[in-house]
Amino acid sequence: LKEENAVLRSKIKKLQILSETQAEKMRKLEKKLEENKIKEEKEAQDLEAMVQHVEQNLQLMTKRAAKAESSAAKLRQENAQLQAELRNSRLETEALRASQAGLAAAKQNAEVALQHLLQVTTSSQASIRQLLSGAESLQLVADLLKSIDRISEVSEDGQ
């Protein structure tokens, strides 16, 4: 009986040690779980802040794109007007050439005006191309930001 008691006490002691070890592991795991929860909450807050920042940037870029498109439309209209003026100036120049030879000074003035109009037309066409390129770039960035927003929504749904 004493031997049996000693064996049982030994088993109880081993079980107590095992229980304490498991309790310690449990405490460590609970602590680690709490740390992970805190870390995940911080990451979620950081992600939310990033999404808000991206949304703000998207709104700003959308406004810029709208402004660029508006500017491009105005420049197209101005270009059309300048081209009409250019055609009129060319017609005027041709009429002046066909008319009196004594109007050399008027002819020279028309040529200067024509060159000026050509320069302005060329400049406005380059500006329109730049604005269109900028608008396309802004649209590309806006599309990229939209896809980032969708990715973040999908990853939130997936968790």
PDB file of C-alpha atoms in Angstrom:
ATOM      1  CA  LEU A   1       0.000   0.000   0.000  1.00  0.00           C
ATOM      2  CA  LYS A   2       2.850   2.348   0.818  1.00  0.00           C
ATOM      3  CA  GLU A   3       4.468   1.611  -2.483  1.00  0.00           C
ATOM      4  CA  GLU A   4       1.217   2.204  -4.263  1.00  0.00           C
ATOM      5  CA  ASN A   5       0.787   5.508  -2.390  1.00  0.00           C
ATOM      6  CA  ALA A   6       4.334   6.516  -3.294  1.00  0.00           C
ATOM      7  CA  VAL A   7       3.679   5.680  -6.940  1.00  0.00           C
ATOM      8  CA  LEU A   8       0.408   7.627  -6.851  1.00  0.00           C
ATOM      9  CA  ARG A   9       2.104  10.585  -5.151  1.00  0.00           C
ATOM     10  CA  SER A  10       4.815  10.489  -7.764  1.00  0.00           C
ATOM     11  CA  LYS A  11       2.188  10.447 -10.514  1.00  0.00           C
ATOM     12  CA  ILE A  12       0.319  13.290  -8.812  1.00  0.00           C
ATOM     13  CA  LYS A  13       3.541  15.285  -8.558  1.00  0.00           C
ATOM     14  CA  LYS A  14       4.295  14.671 -12.243  1.00  0.00           C
ATOM     15  CA  LEU A  15       0.744  15.641 -13.165  1.00  0.00           C
ATOM     16  CA  GLN A  16       1.027  18.823 -11.062  1.00  0.00           C
ATOM     17  CA  ILE A  17       4.289  19.734 -12.797  1.00  0.00           C
ATOM     18  CA  LEU A  18       2.709  18.980 -16.166  1.00  0.00           C
ATOM     19  CA  SER A  19      -0.344  21.022 -15.200  1.00  0.00           C
ATOM     20  CA  GLU A  20       1.844  23.963 -14.112  1.00  0.00           C
ATOM     21  CA  THR A  21       3.834  23.710 -17.335  1.00  0.00           C
ATOM     22  CA  GLN A  22       0.670  23.667 -19.380  1.00  0.00           C
ATOM     23  CA  ALA A  23      -0.766  26.572 -17.353  1.00  0.00           C
ATOM     24  CA  GLU A  24       2.416  28.554 -18.023  1.00  0.00           C
ATOM     25  CA  LYS A  25       2.199  27.736 -21.730  1.00  0.00           C
ATOM     26  CA  MET A  26      -1.452  28.778 -21.651  1.00  0.00           C
ATOM     27  CA  ARG A  27      -0.548  32.126 -20.020  1.00  0.00           C
ATOM     28  CA  LYS A  28       2.148  32.711 -22.625  1.00  0.00           C
ATOM     29  CA  LEU A  29      -0.229  31.863 -25.457  1.00  0.00           C
ATOM     30  CA  GLU A  30      -2.921  34.142 -24.019  1.00  0.00           C
ATOM     31  CA  LYS A  31      -0.366  36.946 -23.732  1.00  0.00           C
ATOM     32  CA  LYS A  32       0.774  36.346 -27.300  1.00  0.00           C
ATOM     33  CA  LEU A  33      -2.851  36.267 -28.475  1.00  0.00           C
ATOM     34  CA  GLU A  34      -3.501  39.618 -26.792  1.00  0.00           C
ATOM     35  CA  GLU A  35      -0.357  41.084 -28.364  1.00  0.00           C
ATOM     36  CA  ASN A  36      -1.486  39.820 -31.771  1.00  0.00           C
ATOM     37  CA  LYS A  37      -4.945  41.337 -31.266  1.00  0.00           C
ATOM     38  CA  ILE A  38      -3.383  44.696 -30.397  1.00  0.00           C
ATOM     39  CA  LYS A  39      -1.050  44.429 -33.381  1.00  0.00           C
ATOM     40  CA  GLU A  40      -3.934  43.563 -35.729  1.00  0.00           C
ATOM     41  CA  GLU A  41      -6.009  46.484 -34.391  1.00  0.00           C
ATOM     42  CA  LYS A  42      -3.119  48.861 -35.012  1.00  0.00           C
ATOM     43  CA  GLU A  43      -2.616  47.459 -38.515  1.00  0.00           C
ATOM     44  CA  ALA A  44      -6.346  47.840 -39.194  1.00  0.00           C
ATOM     45  CA  GLN A  45      -6.219  51.458 -37.999  1.00  0.00           C
ATOM     46  CA  ASP A  46      -3.146  52.109 -40.124  1.00  0.00           C
ATOM     47  CA  LEU A  47      -4.841  50.525 -43.130  1.00  0.00           C
ATOM     48  CA  GLU A  48      -7.977  52.611 -42.560  1.00  0.00           C
ATOM     49  CA  ALA A  49      -5.860  55.765 -42.342  1.00  0.00           C
ATOM     50  CA  MET A  50      -4.092  54.788 -45.555  1.00  0.00           C
ATOM     51  CA  VAL A  51      -7.427  54.152 -47.293  1.00  0.00           C
ATOM     52  CA  GLN A  52      -8.691  57.563 -46.186  1.00  0.00           C
ATOM     53  CA  HIS A  53      -5.491  59.164 -47.450  1.00  0.00           C
ATOM     54  CA  VAL A  54      -5.846  57.356 -50.770  1.00  0.00           C
ATOM     55  CA  GLU A  55      -9.473  58.467 -51.034  1.00  0.00           C
ATOM     56  CA  GLN A  56      -8.453  62.070 -50.385  1.00  0.00           C
ATOM     57  CA  ASN A  57      -5.742  61.816 -53.022  1.00  0.00           C
ATOM     58  CA  LEU A  58      -8.226  60.286 -55.434  1.00  0.00           C
ATOM     59  CA  GLN A  59     -10.661  63.165 -54.891  1.00  0.00           C
ATOM     60  CA  LEU A  60      -7.867  65.687 -55.357  1.00  0.00           C
ATOM     61  CA  MET A  61      -6.650  63.983 -58.545  1.00  0.00           C
ATOM     62  CA  THR A  62     -10.210  63.802 -59.841  1.00  0.00           C
ATOM     63  CA  LYS A  63     -10.559  67.543 -59.330  1.00  0.00           C
ATOM     64  CA  ARG A  64      -7.234  68.109 -61.057  1.00  0.00           C
ATOM     65  CA  ALA A  65      -8.259  65.888 -63.966  1.00  0.00           C
ATOM     66  CA  ALA A  66     -11.544  67.784 -64.332  1.00  0.00           C
ATOM     67  CA  LYS A  67      -9.668  71.075 -64.271  1.00  0.00           C
ATOM     68  CA  ALA A  68      -7.164  69.788 -66.839  1.00  0.00           C
ATOM     69  CA  GLU A  69      -9.976  68.598 -69.098  1.00  0.00           C
ATOM     70  CA  SER A  70     -11.676  71.974 -68.772  1.00  0.00           C
ATOM     71  CA  SER A  71      -8.427  73.735 -69.643  1.00  0.00           C
ATOM     72  CA  ALA A  72      -7.920  71.401 -72.601  1.00  0.00           C
ATOM     73  CA  ALA A  73     -11.425  72.187 -73.880  1.00  0.00           C
ATOM     74  CA  LYS A  74     -10.786  75.919 -73.573  1.00  0.00           C
ATOM     75  CA  LEU A  75      -7.480  75.565 -75.383  1.00  0.00           C
ATOM     76  CA  ARG A  76      -9.127  73.520 -78.140  1.00  0.00           C
ATOM     77  CA  GLN A  77     -11.709  76.253 -78.578  1.00  0.00           C
ATOM     78  CA  GLU A  78      -9.008  78.918 -78.596  1.00  0.00           C
ATOM     79  CA  ASN A  79      -7.023  76.850 -81.093  1.00  0.00           C
ATOM     80  CA  ALA A  80     -10.048  76.587 -83.380  1.00  0.00           C
ATOM     81  CA  GLN A  81     -10.522  80.345 -83.207  1.00  0.00           C
ATOM     82  CA  LEU A  82      -6.854  80.922 -83.919  1.00  0.00           C
ATOM     83  CA  GLN A  83      -6.935  78.552 -86.852  1.00  0.00           C
ATOM     84  CA  ALA A  84      -9.950  80.408 -88.247  1.00  0.00           C
ATOM     85  CA  GLU A  85      -8.050  83.658 -87.811  1.00  0.00           C
ATOM     86  CA  LEU A  86      -5.064  82.050 -89.499  1.00  0.00           C
ATOM     87  CA  ARG A  87      -7.175  81.024 -92.498  1.00  0.00           C
ATOM     88  CA  ASN A  88      -8.616  84.536 -92.676  1.00  0.00           C
ATOM     89  CA  SER A  89      -5.132  86.019 -92.457  1.00  0.00           C
ATOM     90  CA  ARG A  90      -3.902  83.757 -95.246  1.00  0.00           C
ATOM     91  CA  LEU A  91      -6.846  84.752 -97.421  1.00  0.00           C
ATOM     92  CA  GLU A  92      -6.193  88.371 -96.604  1.00  0.00           C
ATOM     93  CA  THR A  93      -2.522  87.954 -97.416  1.00  0.00           C
ATOM     94  CA  GLU A  94      -3.349  86.392-100.763  1.00  0.00           C
ATOM     95  CA  ALA A  95      -5.782  89.203-101.529  1.00  0.00           C
ATOM     96  CA  LEU A  96      -3.162  91.760-100.654  1.00  0.00           C
ATOM     97  CA  ARG A  97      -0.606  90.050-102.899  1.00  0.00           C
ATOM     98  CA  ALA A  98      -3.035  90.067-105.789  1.00  0.00           C
ATOM     99  CA  SER A  99      -3.887  93.717-105.225  1.00  0.00           C
ATOM    100  CA  GLN A 100      -1.768  96.791-105.592  1.00  0.00           C
ATOM    101  CA  ALA A 101       1.998  96.603-105.508  1.00  0.00           C
ATOM    102  CA  GLY A 102       2.064  99.870-103.533  1.00  0.00           C
ATOM    103  CA  LEU A 103       0.769  98.156-100.407  1.00  0.00           C
ATOM    104  CA  ALA A 104       4.104  96.598 -99.456  1.00  0.00           C
ATOM    105  CA  ALA A 105       3.876  97.839 -95.895  1.00  0.00           C
ATOM    106  CA  ALA A 106       0.432  96.282 -95.399  1.00  0.00           C
ATOM    107  CA  LYS A 107       1.735  93.051 -96.894  1.00  0.00           C
ATOM    108  CA  GLN A 108       4.621  92.987 -94.452  1.00  0.00           C
ATOM    109  CA  ASN A 109       2.249  93.596 -91.525  1.00  0.00           C
ATOM    110  CA  ALA A 110       0.005  90.753 -92.667  1.00  0.00           C
ATOM    111  CA  GLU A 111       2.998  88.410 -92.883  1.00  0.00           C
ATOM    112  CA  VAL A 112       4.037  89.337 -89.348  1.00  0.00           C
ATOM    113  CA  ALA A 113       0.482  88.726 -88.135  1.00  0.00           C
ATOM    114  CA  LEU A 114       0.439  85.412 -89.963  1.00  0.00           C
ATOM    115  CA  GLN A 115       3.708  84.300 -88.369  1.00  0.00           C
ATOM    116  CA  HIS A 116       2.420  85.343 -84.973  1.00  0.00           C
ATOM    117  CA  LEU A 117      -0.773  83.371 -85.484  1.00  0.00           C
ATOM    118  CA  LEU A 118       1.213  80.334 -86.607  1.00  0.00           C
ATOM    119  CA  GLN A 119       3.366  80.557 -83.497  1.00  0.00           C
ATOM    120  CA  VAL A 120       0.328  80.923 -81.250  1.00  0.00           C
ATOM    121  CA  THR A 121      -1.410  78.015 -82.993  1.00  0.00           C
ATOM    122  CA  THR A 122       1.648  75.788 -82.644  1.00  0.00           C
ATOM    123  CA  SER A 123       2.020  76.783 -78.997  1.00  0.00           C
ATOM    124  CA  SER A 124      -1.638  76.140 -78.221  1.00  0.00           C
ATOM    125  CA  GLN A 125      -1.516  72.732 -79.939  1.00  0.00           C
ATOM    126  CA  ALA A 126       1.478  71.761 -77.815  1.00  0.00           C
ATOM    127  CA  SER A 127      -0.335  72.940 -74.691  1.00  0.00           C
ATOM    128  CA  ILE A 128      -3.378  70.859 -75.612  1.00  0.00           C
ATOM    129  CA  ARG A 129      -1.199  67.784 -76.095  1.00  0.00           C
ATOM    130  CA  GLN A 130       0.446  68.374 -72.719  1.00  0.00           C
ATOM    131  CA  LEU A 131      -2.904  68.823 -70.984  1.00  0.00           C
ATOM    132  CA  LEU A 132      -4.301  65.683 -72.593  1.00  0.00           C
ATOM    133  CA  SER A 133      -1.212  63.743 -71.564  1.00  0.00           C
ATOM    134  CA  GLY A 134      -1.554  65.092 -68.015  1.00  0.00           C
ATOM    135  CA  ALA A 135      -5.250  64.201 -67.926  1.00  0.00           C
ATOM    136  CA  GLU A 136      -4.452  60.654 -69.107  1.00  0.00           C
ATOM    137  CA  SER A 137      -1.779  60.341 -66.412  1.00  0.00           C
ATOM    138  CA  LEU A 138      -4.199  61.560 -63.754  1.00  0.00           C
ATOM    139  CA  GLN A 139      -6.839  59.109 -64.971  1.00  0.00           C
ATOM    140  CA  LEU A 140      -4.287  56.283 -64.782  1.00  0.00           C
ATOM    141  CA  VAL A 141      -3.392  57.250 -61.190  1.00  0.00           C
ATOM    142  CA  ALA A 142      -7.097  57.525 -60.310  1.00  0.00           C
ATOM    143  CA  ASP A 143      -7.715  54.022 -61.711  1.00  0.00           C
ATOM    144  CA  LEU A 144      -4.716  52.715 -59.766  1.00  0.00           C
ATOM    145  CA  LEU A 145      -6.000  54.262 -56.542  1.00  0.00           C
ATOM    146  CA  LYS A 146      -9.459  52.804 -57.161  1.00  0.00           C
ATOM    147  CA  SER A 147      -7.922  49.356 -57.565  1.00  0.00           C
ATOM    148  CA  ILE A 148      -5.949  49.809 -54.313  1.00  0.00           C
ATOM    149  CA  ASP A 149      -9.211  50.717 -52.569  1.00  0.00           C
ATOM    150  CA  ARG A 150     -10.878  47.596 -54.016  1.00  0.00           C
ATOM    151  CA  ILE A 151      -7.944  45.438 -52.884  1.00  0.00           C
ATOM    152  CA  SER A 152      -8.225  46.798 -49.343  1.00  0.00           C
ATOM    153  CA  GLU A 153     -11.984  46.142 -49.349  1.00  0.00           C
ATOM    154  CA  VAL A 154     -11.421  42.579 -50.557  1.00  0.00           C
ATOM    155  CA  SER A 155      -8.773  41.942 -47.887  1.00  0.00           C
ATOM    156  CA  GLU A 156     -11.109  43.325 -45.198  1.00  0.00           C
ATOM    157  CA  ASP A 157     -13.923  41.044 -46.418  1.00  0.00           C
ATOM    158  CA  GLY A 158     -11.556  38.092 -46.501  1.00  0.00           C
ATOM    159  CA  GLN A 159     -10.491  38.470 -42.860  1.00  0.00           C
TER     160      GLN A 159
END
